[in-house]
Coordinates of C-alpha atoms and ligand atoms in Angstrom, one line a residue:
X1 CA 4.5 -2.4 -2.6
X2 CA 6.0 -0.4 0.0
X3 CA 4.6 0.3 3.3
X4 CA 5.3 3.9 2.7
X5 CA 4.4 4.6 -1.0
X6 CA 1.7 3.0 0.2
X7 CA 1.9 4.1 3.6
X8 CA -0.5 6.2 5.4
X9 CA -0.5 6.6 9.0
X10 CA -2.8 4.9 11.4
X11 CA -6.3 5.7 10.3
X12 CA -9.7 5.3 11.6
X13 CA -12.8 4.9 9.5
X14 CA -15.9 7.0 9.7
X15 CA -18.3 6.5 6.8
X16 CA -21.7 5.3 7.7
X17 CA -21.9 1.9 6.0
X18 CA -25.3 2.5 4.3
X19 CA -23.9 5.3 2.2
X20 CA -22.0 2.7 0.2
X21 CA -24.5 0.0 -0.3
X22 CA -27.2 -0.8 -2.8
X23 CA -30.8 -0.6 -1.7
X24 CA -31.5 -4.3 -1.8
X25 CA -28.4 -5.0 0.4
X26 CA -29.6 -2.3 2.7
X27 CA -32.7 -4.2 3.6
X28 CA -30.6 -7.3 4.3
X29 CA -28.3 -5.2 6.5
X30 CA -31.3 -3.8 8.4
X31 CA -32.4 -7.4 9.3
X32 CA -29.0 -8.4 10.3
X33 CA -28.5 -5.3 12.3
X34 CA -31.4 -6.4 14.5
X35 CA -29.8 -9.8 14.9
X36 CA -26.6 -8.2 16.0
X37 CA -28.3 -5.6 18.1
X38 CA -26.7 -2.7 16.3
X39 CA -23.2 -3.8 17.4
X40 CA -20.4 -1.7 16.0
X41 CA -16.8 -2.2 15.0
X42 CA -13.8 0.1 14.8
X43 CA -10.8 -0.7 12.5
X44 CA -7.3 0.8 12.4
X45 CA -4.8 0.0 9.6
X46 CA -1.0 -0.2 9.6
X47 CA 1.5 -0.9 6.9
X48 CA 1.1 -0.9 3.1
X49 CA -1.8 0.2 0.9
X50 CA -2.6 -3.4 0.5
X51 CA -3.6 -3.5 4.2
X52 CA -5.6 -0.4 3.9
X53 CA -7.4 -1.9 1.0
X54 CA -8.0 -5.2 3.0
X55 CA -9.6 -3.2 5.8
X56 CA -12.2 -2.1 3.2
X57 CA -12.9 -5.8 2.5
X58 CA -13.2 -6.5 6.3
X59 CA -15.6 -3.6 6.6
X60 CA -17.6 -5.1 3.7
X61 CA -17.7 -8.6 5.2
X62 CA -18.8 -7.2 8.6
X63 CA -21.2 -4.7 7.0
X64 CA -23.0 -7.6 5.2
X65 CA -23.5 -9.2 8.6
X66 CA -25.2 -6.0 9.9
X67 CA -22.3 -4.8 12.0
X68 CA -21.8 -1.0 11.8
X69 CA -18.7 1.0 11.5
X70 CA -17.8 3.2 14.5
X71 CA -15.1 5.8 14.3
X72 CA -14.7 6.0 18.0
X73 CA -12.9 2.9 19.4
X74 CA -14.0 3.8 22.9
X75 CA -17.6 3.1 22.2
X76 CA -17.1 0.3 19.7
X77 CA -18.1 -3.3 20.6
X78 CA -15.2 -4.7 18.5
X79 CA -11.8 -3.2 17.9
X80 CA -9.8 -4.5 15.0
X81 CA -6.2 -3.7 14.1
X82 CA -5.0 -4.6 10.7
X83 CA -1.3 -5.0 11.3
X84 CA 2.1 -5.0 9.5
X85 CA 5.2 -7.1 10.2
X86 CA 7.6 -5.6 7.6
X87 CA 10.1 -4.2 10.2
X88 CA 10.4 -4.7 13.9
X89 CA 9.3 -1.2 14.6
X90 CA 6.1 -1.8 12.7
X91 CA 5.2 -4.5 15.1
X92 CA 6.3 -2.4 18.1
X93 CA 3.8 0.3 17.1
X94 CA 1.0 -2.2 17.2
X95 CA 2.0 -3.6 20.6
X96 CA 2.2 -0.1 22.0
X97 CA -1.2 0.7 20.6
X98 CA -2.7 -2.5 22.1
X99 CA -1.8 -1.1 25.5
X100 CA -4.3 1.7 24.9
X101 CA -7.0 -0.9 24.6
X102 CA -6.4 -2.3 28.1
X103 CA -8.6 0.2 29.8
X104 CA -11.4 -0.4 27.2
X105 CA -11.4 -4.0 28.2
X106 CA -11.5 -3.0 31.9
X107 CA -14.5 -0.7 31.4
X108 CA -16.2 -3.1 29.1
X109 CA -15.1 -6.7 29.5
X110 CA -17.3 -7.9 26.6
X111 CA -15.5 -5.7 24.1
X112 CA -13.7 -7.8 21.5
X113 CA -10.2 -7.1 20.4
X114 CA -9.0 -8.6 17.1
X115 CA -5.6 -8.6 15.4
X116 CA -5.8 -8.9 11.6
X117 CA -3.2 -8.9 8.8
X118 CA 0.4 -9.7 8.7
X119 CA 1.3 -9.8 12.4
X120 CA -1.6 -12.1 12.9
X121 CA -0.3 -14.4 10.2
X122 CA 3.3 -14.3 11.3
X123 CA 2.7 -14.9 15.0
X124 CA -0.5 -17.0 14.8
X125 CA -1.7 -18.3 18.2
X126 CA 1.5 -17.2 19.8
X127 CA 0.0 -13.8 19.7
X128 CA -2.7 -14.8 22.1
X129 CA 0.0 -15.9 24.7
X130 CA 2.0 -12.7 24.2
X131 CA -1.0 -10.3 24.2
X132 CA -3.6 -11.5 26.7
X133 CA -6.3 -9.0 25.8
X134 CA -6.5 -10.2 22.2
X135 CA -9.6 -12.3 21.4
X136 CA -9.3 -12.8 17.7
X137 CA -6.3 -13.5 15.4
X138 CA -7.2 -13.5 11.7
X139 CA -4.8 -13.7 8.8
X140 CA -5.1 -11.9 5.5
X141 CA -6.7 -14.8 3.6
X142 CA -9.3 -15.5 6.3
X143 CA -11.5 -12.4 6.4
X144 CA -14.6 -14.2 5.2
X145 CA -14.5 -16.2 8.4
X146 CA -14.5 -13.1 10.7
X147 CA -18.3 -13.4 11.5
X148 CA -17.6 -17.0 12.8
X149 CA -14.6 -15.9 14.7
X150 CA -16.6 -13.1 16.3
X151 CA -19.3 -15.6 17.3
X152 CA -16.7 -17.8 18.9
X153 CA -15.2 -14.8 20.8
X154 CA -18.6 -13.7 22.0
X155 CA -19.0 -17.2 23.4
X156 CA -15.9 -16.6 25.5
X157 CA -13.4 -18.5 23.4
X158 CA -10.2 -17.2 21.8
X159 CA -10.6 -17.5 18.0
X160 CA -7.9 -18.0 15.4
X161 CA -7.9 -18.4 11.6
X162 CA -4.6 -17.9 9.9
X163 CA -5.1 -20.3 6.9
X164 CA -3.4 -19.0 3.8
X165 CA -5.1 -19.7 0.5
X166 CA -3.9 -20.2 -3.1
X167 CA -7.2 -18.9 -4.5
X168 CA -8.7 -16.2 -2.3
X169 CA -8.7 -12.8 -4.0
X170 CA -11.9 -11.5 -2.5
X171 CA -12.8 -10.8 -6.2
X172 CA -16.6 -10.8 -5.5
X173 CA -16.5 -8.5 -2.5
X174 CA -17.3 -4.9 -3.1
X175 CA -15.1 -3.0 -0.7
X176 CA -16.6 -0.4 1.6
X177 CA -14.5 2.7 0.9
X178 CA -13.0 3.9 4.1
X179 CA -11.1 6.8 2.6
X180 CA -12.7 10.1 3.0
X181 CA -11.9 12.1 -0.1
X182 CA -14.2 10.3 -2.5
X183 CA -11.8 11.0 -5.3
X184 CA -9.1 8.3 -5.2
X185 CA -9.4 4.7 -4.3
X186 CA -7.2 1.5 -4.2
X187 CA -8.1 -1.6 -6.1
X188 CA -6.3 -4.8 -5.2
X189 CA -5.5 -6.7 -8.4
X190 CA -3.5 -9.6 -6.8
X191 CA -2.4 -11.0 -3.5
X192 CA 0.6 -12.6 -2.0
X193 CA 4.1 -12.7 -3.4
X194 CA 6.3 -15.5 -5.0
X195 CA 9.5 -13.5 -4.9
X196 CA 11.7 -14.6 -2.1
X197 CA 13.7 -11.4 -1.4
X198 CA 15.8 -12.7 1.5
X199 CA 15.0 -9.8 3.8
X200 CA 11.3 -9.9 3.4
X201 CA 8.5 -11.3 5.6
X202 CA 5.7 -10.7 3.0
X203 CA 5.8 -14.1 1.3
X204 CA 5.3 -15.7 4.7
X205 CA 2.5 -13.4 5.9
X206 CA 0.7 -13.1 2.6
X207 CA 1.2 -16.5 1.0
X208 CA 1.4 -17.4 -2.7
X209 CA 0.9 -14.9 -5.5
X210 CA -2.5 -15.0 -7.2
X211 CA -4.1 -12.6 -9.6
X212 CA -7.7 -11.4 -9.4
X213 CA -10.2 -11.8 -12.2
X214 CA -9.6 -8.8 -14.6
X215 CA -13.3 -8.3 -15.3
X216 CA -14.1 -7.7 -11.6
X217 CA -11.2 -5.2 -11.5
X218 CA -12.6 -3.3 -14.4
X219 CA -16.1 -3.4 -13.0
X220 CA -14.8 -2.1 -9.7
X221 CA -13.0 0.8 -11.5
X222 CA -16.2 1.5 -13.5
X223 CA -18.4 1.5 -10.3
X224 CA -16.0 3.9 -8.6
X225 CA -16.0 6.2 -11.6
X226 CA -19.8 6.2 -11.7
X227 CA -19.8 7.2 -8.0
X228 CA -17.5 10.2 -8.7
X229 CA -14.1 8.8 -8.1
X230 CA -11.5 10.1 -10.5
X231 CA -8.4 8.1 -9.6
X232 CA -7.7 4.4 -9.0
X233 CA -4.4 2.8 -7.9
X234 CA -4.0 -0.8 -8.8
X235 CA -2.3 -2.7 -6.0
X236 CA 0.0 -5.7 -5.8
X237 CA 3.3 -6.6 -4.3
X238 CA 4.6 -7.1 -7.9
X239 CA 2.1 -5.8 -10.4
X240 CA 4.2 -6.7 -13.4
X241 CA 3.7 -10.4 -12.7
X242 CA -0.1 -10.0 -12.9
X243 CA -1.5 -12.8 -15.1
X244 CA -5.1 -14.0 -15.5
X245 CA -6.8 -16.3 -18.0
X246 CA -10.2 -15.3 -19.4
X247 CA -12.9 -17.6 -20.6
X248 CA -11.3 -17.9 -24.0
X249 CA -8.2 -19.1 -22.2
X250 CA -6.3 -16.0 -23.2
X251 CA -3.7 -14.7 -20.8
X252 CA -4.3 -11.1 -19.7
X253 CA -1.0 -9.4 -18.7
X254 CA -0.5 -6.4 -16.5
X255 CA 0.0 -4.2 -19.6
X256 CA -3.3 -5.4 -21.0
X257 CA -5.1 -4.9 -17.6
X258 CA -3.8 -1.4 -17.4
X259 CA -5.2 -0.6 -20.8
X260 CA -8.6 -2.2 -19.9
X261 CA -8.8 0.0 -16.8
X262 CA -7.6 3.1 -18.7
X263 CA -10.5 2.5 -21.2
X264 CA -13.1 2.9 -18.4
X265 CA -13.0 6.7 -19.0
X266 CA -10.4 9.2 -20.1
X267 CA -11.3 11.2 -16.9
X268 CA -10.3 8.3 -14.7
X269 CA -6.6 8.5 -13.7
X270 CA -4.9 5.2 -13.3
X271 CA -1.9 4.5 -11.1
X272 CA -0.3 1.3 -9.9
X273 CA 2.1 0.0 -7.3
X274 CA 4.6 -1.7 -6.9
X275 CA 6.7 -2.5 -9.9
X276 CA 9.5 -5.0 -9.6
X277 CA 12.7 -4.1 -11.6
X278 CA 13.1 -7.7 -12.8
X279 CA 9.6 -7.9 -14.3
X280 CA 8.9 -4.3 -15.4
X281 CA 9.4 -4.7 -19.1
X282 CA 8.9 -2.2 -22.0
X283 CA 5.3 -3.4 -22.8
X284 CA 4.0 -1.7 -19.6
X285 CA 5.9 1.5 -20.4
X286 CA 4.5 1.6 -24.0
X287 CA 1.0 1.2 -22.6
X288 CA 1.6 4.0 -20.2
X289 CA 2.8 6.2 -23.0
X290 CA -0.3 5.3 -25.1
X291 CA -2.9 6.4 -22.5
X292 CA -3.0 10.0 -21.3
X293 CA -4.9 8.9 -18.2
X294 CA -2.3 6.4 -17.0
X295 CA -0.2 8.5 -14.8
X296 CA 3.5 9.0 -15.6
X297 CA 4.8 7.7 -12.3
X298 CA 6.6 4.5 -11.4
X299 CA 7.6 3.3 -8.0
X300 CA 10.6 1.0 -8.7
X301 CA 12.3 -0.1 -5.5
X302 CA 16.0 -0.5 -6.0
X303 CA 16.9 -1.6 -2.4
X304 CA 20.6 -1.3 -3.0
X305 CA 22.9 0.1 -5.7
X306 CA 25.4 -2.7 -5.3
X307 CA 25.2 -6.0 -7.3
X308 CA 26.7 -8.2 -4.6
X309 CA 24.2 -7.0 -2.0
X310 CA 21.3 -7.3 -4.5
X311 CA 22.3 -10.9 -5.1
X312 CA 22.4 -11.6 -1.4
X313 CA 19.0 -9.9 -1.1
X314 CA 17.8 -12.3 -3.8
X315 CA 16.3 -9.5 -5.8
X316 CA 17.3 -11.3 -9.1
X317 CA 18.6 -8.2 -10.9
X318 CA 21.8 -6.3 -10.7
X319 CA 22.8 -2.7 -10.9
X320 CA 23.2 -2.8 -14.7
X321 CA 19.8 -4.3 -15.2
X322 CA 18.2 -1.8 -12.9
X323 CA 19.8 1.1 -14.7
X324 CA 18.7 -0.4 -18.0
X325 CA 15.1 -0.2 -16.7
X326 CA 15.6 3.4 -15.7
X327 CA 16.9 4.2 -19.1
X328 CA 13.9 2.5 -20.7
X329 CA 11.5 4.6 -18.5
X330 CA 13.3 7.9 -19.5
X331 CA 13.3 6.9 -23.2
X332 CA 9.7 5.8 -23.5
X333 CA 8.1 8.2 -20.9
X334 CA 10.4 11.3 -20.8
X335 CA 8.5 13.1 -18.0
X336 CA 8.0 10.1 -15.8
X337 CA 8.2 10.6 -12.0
X338 CA 10.3 7.8 -10.4
X339 CA 10.4 6.8 -6.7
X340 CA 12.1 4.0 -4.9
X341 CA 12.7 2.1 -1.7
X342 CA 16.1 1.7 -0.2
X343 CA 17.4 -0.6 2.5
X344 CA 20.7 0.3 4.1
X345 CA 22.9 -1.8 6.4
X346 CA 21.9 -5.2 5.0
X347 CA 24.0 -8.2 6.2
X348 CA 27.7 -7.7 5.4
X349 CA 27.3 -4.4 3.5
X350 CA 30.6 -2.6 3.3
X351 CA 31.2 1.1 3.2
X352 CA 32.0 0.9 -0.5
X353 CA 28.8 -1.0 -1.2
X354 CA 26.9 1.7 0.7
X355 CA 28.6 4.3 -1.6
X356 CA 27.2 2.4 -4.5
X357 CA 23.7 3.0 -3.2
X358 CA 24.4 6.7 -3.0
X359 CA 25.9 6.7 -6.5
X360 CA 22.9 5.0 -8.1
X361 CA 20.7 7.6 -6.4
X362 CA 22.9 10.3 -8.0
X363 CA 22.4 8.6 -11.4
X364 CA 18.7 8.2 -11.2
X365 CA 17.8 11.3 -9.2
X366 CA 14.6 9.9 -7.7
X367 CA 11.7 12.3 -7.1
X368 CA 10.9 10.5 -3.8
X369 CA 12.3 7.6 -1.8
X370 CA 11.3 5.5 1.2
X371 CA 14.4 4.7 3.1
X372 CA 14.9 2.1 5.8
X373 CA 17.7 0.4 7.7
X374 CA 17.7 -3.3 7.6
X375 CA 15.5 -5.0 10.3
X376 CA 16.0 -8.7 10.6
X377 CA 12.7 -10.6 10.4
X378 CA 12.5 -14.0 12.0
X379 CA 12.0 -16.9 9.5
X380 CA 13.2 -15.0 6.4
X381 CA 16.0 -16.4 4.2
X382 CA 18.4 -13.7 5.4
X383 CA 17.6 -14.4 9.1
X384 CA 18.4 -18.1 8.5
X385 CA 21.5 -17.7 6.3
X386 CA 23.2 -14.4 7.1
X387 CA 24.4 -12.6 10.2
X388 CA 22.8 -9.3 10.9
X389 CA 26.3 -7.9 11.4
X390 CA 26.1 -4.1 10.7
X391 CA 26.0 -2.2 14.0
X392 CA 22.9 -0.2 14.6
X393 CA 25.0 3.0 14.8
X394 CA 26.5 2.3 11.3
X395 CA 23.0 1.5 9.9
X396 CA 21.7 4.8 11.2
X397 CA 24.7 6.8 9.9
X398 CA 24.3 5.3 6.4
X399 CA 20.6 5.9 6.5
X400 CA 21.1 9.5 7.4
X401 CA 23.5 10.0 4.4
X402 CA 20.9 8.4 2.2
X403 CA 18.1 10.6 3.5
X404 CA 20.2 13.8 3.2
X405 CA 21.0 13.0 -0.5
X406 CA 17.4 12.2 -1.2
X407 CA 16.2 15.5 0.3
X408 CA 18.7 17.3 -1.9
X409 CA 17.4 15.5 -5.0
X410 CA 13.7 15.9 -4.1
X411 CA 14.3 19.7 -3.8
X412 CA 16.3 19.9 -7.0
X413 CA 13.6 17.9 -8.9
X414 CA 10.8 20.1 -7.4
X415 CA 12.6 23.3 -8.3
X416 CA 12.7 22.1 -12.0
X417 CA 8.9 22.3 -11.9
X418 CA 8.8 26.0 -10.9
X419 CA 7.2 28.0 -13.8
X420 CA 5.5 24.9 -15.3
X421 CA 1.8 24.5 -15.7
X422 CA 0.7 21.1 -14.3
X423 CA -2.6 19.3 -14.4
X424 CA -3.8 18.5 -10.9
X425 CA -6.7 16.3 -9.7
X426 CA -8.1 18.2 -6.7
X427 CA -8.3 15.9 -3.7
X428 CA -9.2 17.8 -0.6
X429 CA -8.7 21.0 1.5
X430 CA -5.1 21.4 2.5
X431 CA -4.2 20.5 6.0
X432 CA -2.4 23.8 6.6
X433 CA -5.1 26.2 5.4
X434 CA -8.8 26.2 4.8
X435 CA -8.2 28.6 1.9
X436 CA -6.1 26.1 0.0
X437 CA -6.8 22.9 -1.8
X438 CA -4.3 20.1 -2.6
X439 CA -4.0 17.3 -5.2
X440 CA -1.5 15.4 -7.2
X441 CA 0.0 16.0 -10.6
X442 CA 0.6 13.3 -13.1
X443 CA 4.0 12.5 -11.5
X444 CA 2.4 12.0 -8.1
X445 CA 3.7 15.2 -6.6
X446 CA 1.5 16.9 -4.1
X447 CA 0.5 20.4 -5.2
X448 CA -1.1 23.1 -3.0
X449 CA -2.9 26.1 -4.4
X450 CA -5.6 28.7 -3.4
X451 CA -8.9 27.0 -3.9
X452 CA -10.8 29.4 -6.1
X453 CA -13.9 27.6 -7.4
X454 CA -12.2 24.2 -7.5
X455 CA -13.8 21.1 -5.8
X456 CA -12.6 17.7 -5.0
X457 CA -12.7 15.5 -8.2
X458 CA -12.1 18.5 -10.5
X459 CA -9.0 18.7 -12.8
X460 CA -7.3 22.1 -12.6
X461 CA -4.2 23.6 -14.3
X462 CA -1.8 25.0 -11.7
X463 CA 1.2 27.2 -12.4
X464 CA 3.9 26.2 -10.0
X465 CA 5.4 29.2 -8.2
X466 CA 7.4 27.7 -5.3
X467 CA 8.3 24.4 -3.7
X468 CA 9.8 22.6 -0.8
X469 CA 11.4 19.1 -1.0
X470 CA 8.0 17.6 -0.2
X471 CA 5.4 19.7 -2.1
X472 CA 4.8 22.1 -5.0
X473 CA 2.8 25.3 -4.5
X474 CA 1.1 27.3 -7.2
X475 CA -2.0 29.1 -8.5
X476 CA -4.8 28.0 -10.8
X477 CA -4.5 29.4 -14.3
Ligands
LIG501 N1 6.8 -5.6 -2.9 C1 7.5 -4.5 -2.7 C2 8.0 -4.2 -1.3 C3 7.1 -4.4 -0.2 S1 7.8 -4.0 1.4 C4 8.8 -4.5 -3.6 O1 9.3 -5.6 -3.8 O2 9.3 -3.5 -3.8 C5 8.2 -2.3 1.3 C6 9.6 -2.0 1.5 O3 10.0 -2.2 2.8 C7 10.6 -2.8 0.6 O4 10.7 -2.3 -0.7 C8 11.8 -2.6 1.4 O5 12.5 -1.4 1.0 C9 11.4 -2.4 2.8 N2 11.6 -3.6 3.6 C10 11.1 -4.9 3.5 N3 11.7 -5.7 4.4 C11 12.5 -5.0 5.1 C12 13.4 -5.3 6.2 N4 13.4 -6.6 6.7 N5 14.1 -4.3 6.8 C13 14.0 -3.1 6.3 N6 13.2 -2.7 5.3 C14 12.5 -3.7 4.7
LIG502 FE1 8.9 -8.7 -0.3 FE2 10.4 -9.0 -2.5 FE3 7.8 -9.8 -2.5 FE4 8.5 -7.2 -2.4 S1 8.9 -8.6 -4.1 S2 7.0 -8.2 -1.2 S3 10.3 -7.2 -1.2 S4 9.5 -10.7 -1.3
LIG503 FE1 2.1 -4.8 3.8 FE2 3.4 -4.8 6.1 FE3 2.1 -6.9 5.3 S1 4.0 -3.8 4.3 S2 2.0 -6.9 3.1 S3 1.2 -4.9 5.8 S4 4.0 -6.9 6.3

């Protein structure tokens, strides 16, 4: 999945824990709260949706121990950063942010600073040498050990757990929802990645791919629906390779899982991310076409439009295969929204090869794209085998051309929606105006409209009257 599609900006969390817990657990929490003297934690997430989803698991693990969420890092006893390593600038942001915490440590030397997630996994105990103020380093498969790590840190030791697991899916942990809209939520369906795209650090930071028990996924979706949520996004680095065996030893595929979640209720919208072009076959598309409530939207990262570069990237598909998948989407789901990720300036990419990326964008006409220039990541296949030989200025120039083309396409695609009536799931009040609400249509486009009587969680029909490259605007009809 992309940081991006996936990406939200840094966020903090501010829901009182008790709101999300069952009565019996509450009692337990109360006892543990006494033990922990009402200590609080603050958590901030970077990177992809998977990380945001993991922070909800962390909040659950800590909540079970009686620690309470605190939205203000300045008064928290523990500050956690759930970090991303996907590009160098993702790590730079975290390092910069850590600087803000120096004065916290000065004012309150017993405050604990923990680095979680992909940067923790990539750098391991080296991170403790590089960033003196960090007390805890905890990788993505080690969150159950956080209470122990906290105890060690409270005892004055630095604490590290970066063990990766082949089994951990946190399947039994009921995440504490940190999002504030109460309408849409993420559900992790798998962890890790077994694809070795040569540019990518994820297989190193997240470990081997493993799928979560389908029954716990459906249960989580049902619980969310019962609590008023109306949209779930199933998350994995490569959802199409989801595979889980039930008690009858039958394999459940991603297409089957999608159908199981869609059956929870016709009013529950189902989305997913990310699809891998090599694995996204027609069965998933047919399932999407069969269920009204599975949204007609696919994020299908292309990375490059040139087959030689795709091979060097170890993406295991070529331009023709990718276009064949786009044709299948357009044939089976004619009104499907399609978005992508693009990397420009990968090792040895020529000007003509860059043009191939522009030309595939022209062919597909994506609704949305997340576009990056190549950032070499230590330890990856590309870092070991290929020279990062495209000058930064060239990378930036190519990226600008790609962004300009995408802006043009996004605007063209949005203009085609003017005059249409679209079904929108109302999410929240618009950032720009208290008088407006916003929500997404089936194709994942953000729609803004005067609120009328609508409330978050309602479905409304909106007639589109105007647009920008980023959003649609309209009125409820
Ligand atoms: N599993 C998802 C991708 C997750 S990372 C998939 O296969 O599509 C999100 C995006 O970050 C990738 O799609 C890629 O476009 C970008 N990315 C990953 N590594 C990168 C690197 N080293 N430099 C620049 N962009 C990168
Ligand atoms: Fe990275 Fe490739 Fe796995 Fe996506 S599929 S996470 S790009 S290795
Ligand atoms: Fe996600 Fe970044 Fe890790 S994109 S998997 S948080 S490296």
